[in-house]
Short mmCIF file of C-alpha atoms in Angstrom, two decimals:
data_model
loop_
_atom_site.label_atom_id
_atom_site.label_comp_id
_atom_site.label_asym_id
_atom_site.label_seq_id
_atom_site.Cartn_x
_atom_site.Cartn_y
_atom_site.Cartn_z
CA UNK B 1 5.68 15.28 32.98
CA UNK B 2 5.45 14.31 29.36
CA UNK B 3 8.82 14.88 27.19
CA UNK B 4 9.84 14.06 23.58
CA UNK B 5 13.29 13.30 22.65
CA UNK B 6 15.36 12.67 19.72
CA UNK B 7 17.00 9.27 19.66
CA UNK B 8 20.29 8.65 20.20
CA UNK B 9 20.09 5.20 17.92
CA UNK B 10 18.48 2.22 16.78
CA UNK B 11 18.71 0.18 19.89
CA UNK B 12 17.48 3.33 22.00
CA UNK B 13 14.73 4.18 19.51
CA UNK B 14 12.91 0.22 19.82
CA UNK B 15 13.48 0.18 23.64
CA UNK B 16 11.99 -2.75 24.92
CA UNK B 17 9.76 -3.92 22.28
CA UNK B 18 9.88 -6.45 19.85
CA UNK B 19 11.14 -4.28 16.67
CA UNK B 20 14.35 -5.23 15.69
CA UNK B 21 17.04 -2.69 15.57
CA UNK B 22 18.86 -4.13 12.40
CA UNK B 23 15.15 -3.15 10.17
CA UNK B 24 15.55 0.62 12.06
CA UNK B 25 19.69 0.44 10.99
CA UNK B 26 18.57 -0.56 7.76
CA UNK B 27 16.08 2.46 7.05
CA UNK B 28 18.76 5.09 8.39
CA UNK B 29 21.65 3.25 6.21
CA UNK B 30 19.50 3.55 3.27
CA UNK B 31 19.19 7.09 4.13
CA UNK B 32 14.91 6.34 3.91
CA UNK B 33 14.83 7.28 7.28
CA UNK B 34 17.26 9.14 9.99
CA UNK B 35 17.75 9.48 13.70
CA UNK B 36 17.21 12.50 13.50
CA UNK B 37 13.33 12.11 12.16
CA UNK B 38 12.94 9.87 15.23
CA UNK B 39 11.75 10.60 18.64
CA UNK B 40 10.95 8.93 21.66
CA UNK B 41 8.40 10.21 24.79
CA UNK B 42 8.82 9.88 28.27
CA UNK B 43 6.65 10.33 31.64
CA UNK B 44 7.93 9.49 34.95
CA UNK B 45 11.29 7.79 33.22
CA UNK B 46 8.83 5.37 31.73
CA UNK B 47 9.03 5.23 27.91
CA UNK B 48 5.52 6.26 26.63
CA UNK B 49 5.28 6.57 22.70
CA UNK B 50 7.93 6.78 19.73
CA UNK B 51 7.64 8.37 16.25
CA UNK B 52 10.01 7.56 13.03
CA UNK B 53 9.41 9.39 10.19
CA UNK B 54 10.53 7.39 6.78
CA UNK B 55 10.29 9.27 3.22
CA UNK B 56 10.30 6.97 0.65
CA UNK B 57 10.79 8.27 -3.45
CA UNK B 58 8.65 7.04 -6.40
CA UNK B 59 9.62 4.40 -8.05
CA UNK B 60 10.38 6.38 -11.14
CA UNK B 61 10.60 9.97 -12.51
CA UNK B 62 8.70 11.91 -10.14
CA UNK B 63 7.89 14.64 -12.70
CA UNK B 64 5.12 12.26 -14.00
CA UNK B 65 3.32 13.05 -10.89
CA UNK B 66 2.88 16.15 -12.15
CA UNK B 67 0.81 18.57 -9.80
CA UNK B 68 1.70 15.78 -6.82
CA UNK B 69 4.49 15.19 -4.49
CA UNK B 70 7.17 13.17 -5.64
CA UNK B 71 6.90 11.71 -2.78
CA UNK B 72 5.25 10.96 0.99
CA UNK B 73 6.87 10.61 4.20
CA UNK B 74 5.00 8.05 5.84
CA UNK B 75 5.18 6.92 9.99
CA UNK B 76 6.44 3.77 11.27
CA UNK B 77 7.22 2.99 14.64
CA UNK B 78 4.34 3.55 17.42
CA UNK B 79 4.31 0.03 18.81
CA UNK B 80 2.97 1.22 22.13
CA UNK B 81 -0.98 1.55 23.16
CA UNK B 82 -0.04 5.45 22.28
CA UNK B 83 -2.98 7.68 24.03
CA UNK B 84 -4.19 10.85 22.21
CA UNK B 85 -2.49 13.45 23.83
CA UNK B 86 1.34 11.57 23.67
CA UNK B 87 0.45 11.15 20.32
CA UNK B 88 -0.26 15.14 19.87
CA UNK B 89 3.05 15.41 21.87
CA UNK B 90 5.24 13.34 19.37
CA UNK B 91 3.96 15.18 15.71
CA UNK B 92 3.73 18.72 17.28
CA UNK B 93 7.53 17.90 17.91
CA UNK B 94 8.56 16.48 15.13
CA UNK B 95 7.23 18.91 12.85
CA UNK B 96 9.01 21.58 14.65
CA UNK B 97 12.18 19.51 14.70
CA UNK B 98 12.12 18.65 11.17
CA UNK B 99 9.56 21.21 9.45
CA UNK B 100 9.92 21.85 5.78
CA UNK B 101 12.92 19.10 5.23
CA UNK B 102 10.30 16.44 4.48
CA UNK B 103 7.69 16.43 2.18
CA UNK B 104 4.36 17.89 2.18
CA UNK B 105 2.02 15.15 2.91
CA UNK B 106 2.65 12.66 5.47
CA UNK B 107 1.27 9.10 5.51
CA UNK B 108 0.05 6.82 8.32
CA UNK B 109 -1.10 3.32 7.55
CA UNK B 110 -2.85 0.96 10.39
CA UNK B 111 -3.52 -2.89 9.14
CA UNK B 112 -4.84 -5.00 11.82
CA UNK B 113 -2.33 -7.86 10.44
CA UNK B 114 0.83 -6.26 11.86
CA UNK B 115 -0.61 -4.00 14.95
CA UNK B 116 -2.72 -5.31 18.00
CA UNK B 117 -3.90 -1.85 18.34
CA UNK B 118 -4.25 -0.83 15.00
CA UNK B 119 -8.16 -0.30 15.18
CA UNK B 120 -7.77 1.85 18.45
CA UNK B 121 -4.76 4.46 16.82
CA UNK B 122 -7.29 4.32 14.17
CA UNK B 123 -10.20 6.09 16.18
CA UNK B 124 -7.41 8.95 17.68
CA UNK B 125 -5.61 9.21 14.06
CA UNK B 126 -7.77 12.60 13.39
CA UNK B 127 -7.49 13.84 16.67
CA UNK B 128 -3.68 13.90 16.17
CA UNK B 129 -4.34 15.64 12.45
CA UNK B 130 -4.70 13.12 9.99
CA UNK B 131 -7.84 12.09 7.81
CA UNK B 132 -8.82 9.12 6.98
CA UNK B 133 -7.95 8.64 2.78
CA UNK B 134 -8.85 5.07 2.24
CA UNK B 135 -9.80 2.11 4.11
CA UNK B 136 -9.03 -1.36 2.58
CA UNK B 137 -10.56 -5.18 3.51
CA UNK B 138 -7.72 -8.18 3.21
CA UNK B 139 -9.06 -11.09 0.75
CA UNK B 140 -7.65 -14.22 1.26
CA UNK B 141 -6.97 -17.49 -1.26
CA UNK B 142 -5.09 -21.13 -0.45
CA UNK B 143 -4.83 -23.92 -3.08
CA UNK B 144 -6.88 -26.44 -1.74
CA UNK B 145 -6.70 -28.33 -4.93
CA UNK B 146 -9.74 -27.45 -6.41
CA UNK B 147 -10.35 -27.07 -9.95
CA UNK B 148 -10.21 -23.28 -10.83
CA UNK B 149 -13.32 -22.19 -13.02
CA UNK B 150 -11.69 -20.32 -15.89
CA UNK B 151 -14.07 -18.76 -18.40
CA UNK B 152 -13.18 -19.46 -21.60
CA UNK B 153 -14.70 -15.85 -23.10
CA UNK B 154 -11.11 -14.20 -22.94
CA UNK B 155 -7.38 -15.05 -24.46
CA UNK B 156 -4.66 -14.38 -21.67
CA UNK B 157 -1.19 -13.02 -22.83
CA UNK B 158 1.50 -12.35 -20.21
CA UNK B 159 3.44 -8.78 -20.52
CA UNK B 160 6.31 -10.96 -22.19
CA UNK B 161 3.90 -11.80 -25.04
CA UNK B 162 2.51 -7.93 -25.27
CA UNK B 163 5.45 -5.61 -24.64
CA UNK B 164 5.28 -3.44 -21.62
CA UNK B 165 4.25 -0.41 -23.23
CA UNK B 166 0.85 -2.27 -24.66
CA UNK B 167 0.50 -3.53 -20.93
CA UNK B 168 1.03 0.57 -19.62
CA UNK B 169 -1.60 1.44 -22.22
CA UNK B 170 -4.19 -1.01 -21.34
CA UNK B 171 -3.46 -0.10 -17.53
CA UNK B 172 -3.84 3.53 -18.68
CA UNK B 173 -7.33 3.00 -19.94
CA UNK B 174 -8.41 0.82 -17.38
CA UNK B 175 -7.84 3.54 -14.44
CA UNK B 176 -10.86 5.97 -15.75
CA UNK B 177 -13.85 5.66 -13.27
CA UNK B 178 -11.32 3.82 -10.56
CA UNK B 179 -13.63 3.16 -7.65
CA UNK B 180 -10.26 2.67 -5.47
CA UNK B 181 -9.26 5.92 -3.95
CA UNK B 182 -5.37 5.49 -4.26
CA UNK B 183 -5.54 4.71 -7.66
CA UNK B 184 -7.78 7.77 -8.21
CA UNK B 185 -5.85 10.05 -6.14
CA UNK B 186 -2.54 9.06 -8.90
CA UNK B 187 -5.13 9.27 -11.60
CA UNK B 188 -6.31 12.27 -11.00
CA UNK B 189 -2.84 14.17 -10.21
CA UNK B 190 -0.90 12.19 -13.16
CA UNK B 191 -3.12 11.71 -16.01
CA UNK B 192 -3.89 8.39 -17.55
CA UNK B 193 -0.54 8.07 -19.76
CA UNK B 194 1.62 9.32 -16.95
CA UNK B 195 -0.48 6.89 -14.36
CA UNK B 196 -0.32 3.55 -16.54
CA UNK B 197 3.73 4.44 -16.50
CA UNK B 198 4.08 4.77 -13.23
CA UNK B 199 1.84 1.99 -12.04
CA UNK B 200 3.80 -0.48 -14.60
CA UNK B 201 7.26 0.38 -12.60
CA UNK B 202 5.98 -2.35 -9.86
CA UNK B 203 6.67 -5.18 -12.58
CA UNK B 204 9.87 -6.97 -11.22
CA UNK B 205 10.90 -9.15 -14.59
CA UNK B 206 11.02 -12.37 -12.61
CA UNK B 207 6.97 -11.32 -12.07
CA UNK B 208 6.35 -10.74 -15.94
CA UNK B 209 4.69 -14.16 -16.63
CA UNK B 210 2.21 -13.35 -13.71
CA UNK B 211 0.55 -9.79 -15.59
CA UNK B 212 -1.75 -10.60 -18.20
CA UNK B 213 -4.13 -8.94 -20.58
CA UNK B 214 -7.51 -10.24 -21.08
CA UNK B 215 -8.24 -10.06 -24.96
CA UNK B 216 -11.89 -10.61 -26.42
CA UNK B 217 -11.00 -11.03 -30.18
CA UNK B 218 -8.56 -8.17 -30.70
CA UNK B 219 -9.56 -5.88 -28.35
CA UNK B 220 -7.75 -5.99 -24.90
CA UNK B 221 -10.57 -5.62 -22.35
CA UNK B 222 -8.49 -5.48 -19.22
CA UNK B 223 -5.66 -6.57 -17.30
CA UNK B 224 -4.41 -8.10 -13.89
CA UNK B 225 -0.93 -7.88 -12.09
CA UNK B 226 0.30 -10.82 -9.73
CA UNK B 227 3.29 -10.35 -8.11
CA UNK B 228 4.92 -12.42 -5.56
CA UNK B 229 4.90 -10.95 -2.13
CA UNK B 230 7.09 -13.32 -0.12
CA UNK B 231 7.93 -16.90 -0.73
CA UNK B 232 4.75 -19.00 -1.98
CA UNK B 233 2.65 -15.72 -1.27
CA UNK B 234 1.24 -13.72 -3.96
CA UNK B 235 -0.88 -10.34 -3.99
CA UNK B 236 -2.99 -8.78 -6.47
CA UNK B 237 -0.91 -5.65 -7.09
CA UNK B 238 -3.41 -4.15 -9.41
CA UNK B 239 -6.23 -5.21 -11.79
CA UNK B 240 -8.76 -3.27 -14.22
CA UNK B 241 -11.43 -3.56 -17.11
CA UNK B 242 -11.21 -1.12 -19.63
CA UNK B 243 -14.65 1.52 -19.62
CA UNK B 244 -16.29 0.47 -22.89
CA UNK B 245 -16.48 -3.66 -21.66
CA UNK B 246 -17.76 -2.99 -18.31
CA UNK B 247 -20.35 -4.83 -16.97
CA UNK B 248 -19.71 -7.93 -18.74
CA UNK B 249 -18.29 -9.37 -15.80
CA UNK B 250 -15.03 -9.55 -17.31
CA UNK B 251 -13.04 -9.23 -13.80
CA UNK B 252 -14.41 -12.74 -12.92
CA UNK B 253 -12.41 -13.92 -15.65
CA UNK B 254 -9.30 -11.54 -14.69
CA UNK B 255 -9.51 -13.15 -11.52
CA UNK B 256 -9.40 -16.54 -12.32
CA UNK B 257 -7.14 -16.42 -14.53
CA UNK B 258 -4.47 -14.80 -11.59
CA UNK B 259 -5.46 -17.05 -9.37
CA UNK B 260 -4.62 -19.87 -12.08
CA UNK B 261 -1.51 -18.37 -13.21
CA UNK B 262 0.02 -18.42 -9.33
CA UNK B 263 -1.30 -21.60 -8.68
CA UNK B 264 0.88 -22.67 -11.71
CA UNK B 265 4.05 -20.59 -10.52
CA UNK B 266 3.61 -22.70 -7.35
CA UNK B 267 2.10 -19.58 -5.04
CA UNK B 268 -0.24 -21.78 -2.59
CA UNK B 269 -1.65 -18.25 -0.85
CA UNK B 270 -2.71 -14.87 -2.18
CA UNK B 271 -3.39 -12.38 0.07
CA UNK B 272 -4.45 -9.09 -1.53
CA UNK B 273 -6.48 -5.77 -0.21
CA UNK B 274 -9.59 -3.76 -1.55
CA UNK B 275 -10.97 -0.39 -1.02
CA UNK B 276 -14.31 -1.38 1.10
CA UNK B 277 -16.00 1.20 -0.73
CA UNK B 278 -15.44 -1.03 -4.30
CA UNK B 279 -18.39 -2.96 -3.23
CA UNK B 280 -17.92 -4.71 -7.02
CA UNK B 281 -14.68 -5.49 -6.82
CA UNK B 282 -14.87 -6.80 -3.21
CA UNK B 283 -18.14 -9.11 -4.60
CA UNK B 284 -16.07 -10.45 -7.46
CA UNK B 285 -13.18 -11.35 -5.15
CA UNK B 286 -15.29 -13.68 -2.93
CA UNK B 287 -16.95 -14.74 -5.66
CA UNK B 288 -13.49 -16.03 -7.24
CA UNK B 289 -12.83 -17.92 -4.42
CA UNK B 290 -10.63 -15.23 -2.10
CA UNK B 291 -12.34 -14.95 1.45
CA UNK B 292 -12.38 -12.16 3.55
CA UNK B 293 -9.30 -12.07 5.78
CA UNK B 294 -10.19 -11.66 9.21
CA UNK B 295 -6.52 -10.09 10.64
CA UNK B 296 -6.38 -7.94 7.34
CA UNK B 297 -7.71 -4.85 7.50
CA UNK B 298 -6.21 -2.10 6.41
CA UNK B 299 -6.96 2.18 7.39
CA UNK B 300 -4.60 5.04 5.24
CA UNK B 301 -4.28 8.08 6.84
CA UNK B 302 -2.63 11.26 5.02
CA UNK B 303 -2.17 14.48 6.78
CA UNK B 304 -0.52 18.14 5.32
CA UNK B 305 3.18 18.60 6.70
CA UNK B 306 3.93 19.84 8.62
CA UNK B 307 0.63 22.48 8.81
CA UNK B 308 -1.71 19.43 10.56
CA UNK B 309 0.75 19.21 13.55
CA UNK B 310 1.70 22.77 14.07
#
C-alpha cells in the first residue's frame, strides 16, 4: 500500500541516493525551501518517490511583473524512476498539505544533463497535471584554437561603455516578436520597459565586460549577454536584434562576438540552451560554431497550484 509522508529532515528526505543532504540543508536554511514542502512515498517499507517543493523570488521588484506571479514554486527532488500513479500520489498530497501557502503556478524542469530519466518523467509530466511550456536544445562550444570569424559590419561596446539603462533599453526593444516562449511569457505579462529591467537584474558586475551592444553607425541593432556559469564555463544568458534590423543576419555577428569576448576572459566552454521551436536562432548557433549538445536537453513544465493536483 502506497503512502506519502512528510520528512522528518534532510538526511531522511535523500534516503539512499546520491543527493547530498548539505544542498537540501541549504534550501531549508535559506528558507527557499522547507521540510515541511517535502514528502517522501512508501510501498511495502520500500522508499518509492519523493517531492520537494522550492519557491524561489524574482530577482527584483516583483510589482514589475505586473499581471504575473512574483514568483514560481518549482520541484526538485524525484531522483527515483517515479511511475505515474506515485507521482499522482506525491502532488495530490502536497497540495493538500501545503495548498494556498505557495504560489500559484508551479514549475517542473527535466534536462537530460542532470536526470537519467528525465525523457521518461517527461512523457508522465501531464498525466500528473502539468503542460508542457517550453522545450529547449543544449548548444555546445570549446576553444579549439581556431580563429573566430568576426564580422566587421558592427562596433561592440560592453554595458561598462553604455550604462545599464541604454543596455535595459536595447534589451527592451529587442524582446518584441521573441520566438522563445519564456521570454514571451515575461514579455507579454511585464511589458517591454518593465521586461528589459527585469531581464538586466542577471548582470553580476564581475560579468559586465561580457554584455555587449552591437552598434551599426549610431543605431544599436542588438545585444548579447555572457555570463559565466561555473569556472571556465560560460552560457548565453540572453541575446536579441532589435525589430527594424532583422534579417540582416546581425545575430551571426552577436554571436561571434560572445564567443570572442569569453574566449578572451579565458572561458574555454559555453554551454547555452534554445527554444527548439527558434528554428533561426538554433541555425545561427551551429552556424557560429556551437554544436548541438547531445546530454542537453531541456523540457519546462508549469502547472496551476494547487488546482492541477487537487
Amino acid at each position: 500500500m502506497l503512502r506519502v509522508r512528510t520528512v522528518h529532515d534532510a538526511a531522511d528526505f535523500v534516503g539512499e541516493s546520491g543527493l547530498a543532504p548539505d544542498l537540501i540543508q541549504d534550501l531549508w536554511d535559506s528558507g527557499d525551501s522547507r521540510p515541511d514542502w517535502c514528502f517522501v512515498a512508501e510501498a511495502d517499507n520500500q522508499r518509492v518517490g519523493r517531492l520537494g517543493l522550492q519557491v524561489s523570488p524574482t530577482t527584483s521588484d516583483p510589482a514589475w511583473l505586473g499581471t504575473l506571479p512574483s514568483h514560481e514554486a518549482s520541484v526538485y527532488g524525484l531522483p527515483l524512476p517515479v511511475a505515474p500513479e506515485v507521482g499522482r500520489h506525491l502532488f495530490a498530497h502536497a497540495a493538500a498539505e501545503v495548498g494556498e501557502r505557495l504560489p500559484p503556478t508551479l514549475e517542473l524542469r527535466l534536462n537530460t544533463a542532470y536526470r537519467d530519466d528525465a525523457r521518461g518523467l517527461a512523457t508522465i509530466a501531464e498525466g500528473w497535471g502539468f503542460t508542457l511550456f517550453q522545450e529547449k536544445q543544449g548548444f555546445e562550444w570549446k576553444d579549439d584554437g581556431r580563429e573566430i570569424d568576426v564580422p566587421g559590419r558592427l562596433e561592440f561596446r560592453s554595458v561598462d561603455e553604455t550604462g545599464i539603462e541604454t543596455y535595459r533599453s536595447v534589451m527592451a526593444r529587442c524582446g518584441a516578436g521573441t520566438l522563445d516562449r519564456n521570454d514571451r511569457y515575461y514579455w507579454d505579462g511585464c511589458g517591454p520597459e518593465n521586461w528589459g529591467r527585469q531581464m538586466s537584474e542577471y548582470l553580476d558586475p564581475e560579468d559586465a565586460s561580457l554584455w555587449l551592444l552591437g552598434y551599426a553607425g549610431a543605431d544599436a541593432v542588438g545585444y548579447v549577454a555572457v555570463v559565466r556559469d561555473e569556472e571556465l564555463v560560460a552560457t548565453i544568458a540572453h541575446i536579441g536584434v532589435v525589430p527594424e534590423h532583422r534579417g540582416n543576419g546581425y545575430v551571426g555577428d552577436l554571436l561571434a562576438a560572445a564567443t570572442e569576448v569569453a574566449r578572451r576572459a579565458g572561458l574555454a566552454r559555453m554551454l547555452s540552451d534554445v527554444d527548439v521551436l527558434n528554428l533561426p536562432m538554433a541555425a545561427a548557433m551551429r552556424r557560429a560554431g556551437h554544436h548541438d549538445h547531445p546530454d542537453w536537453h531541456v523540457w519546462a513544465y508549469r502547472a496551476s497550484w494547487p488546482e492541477a493536483f487537487t
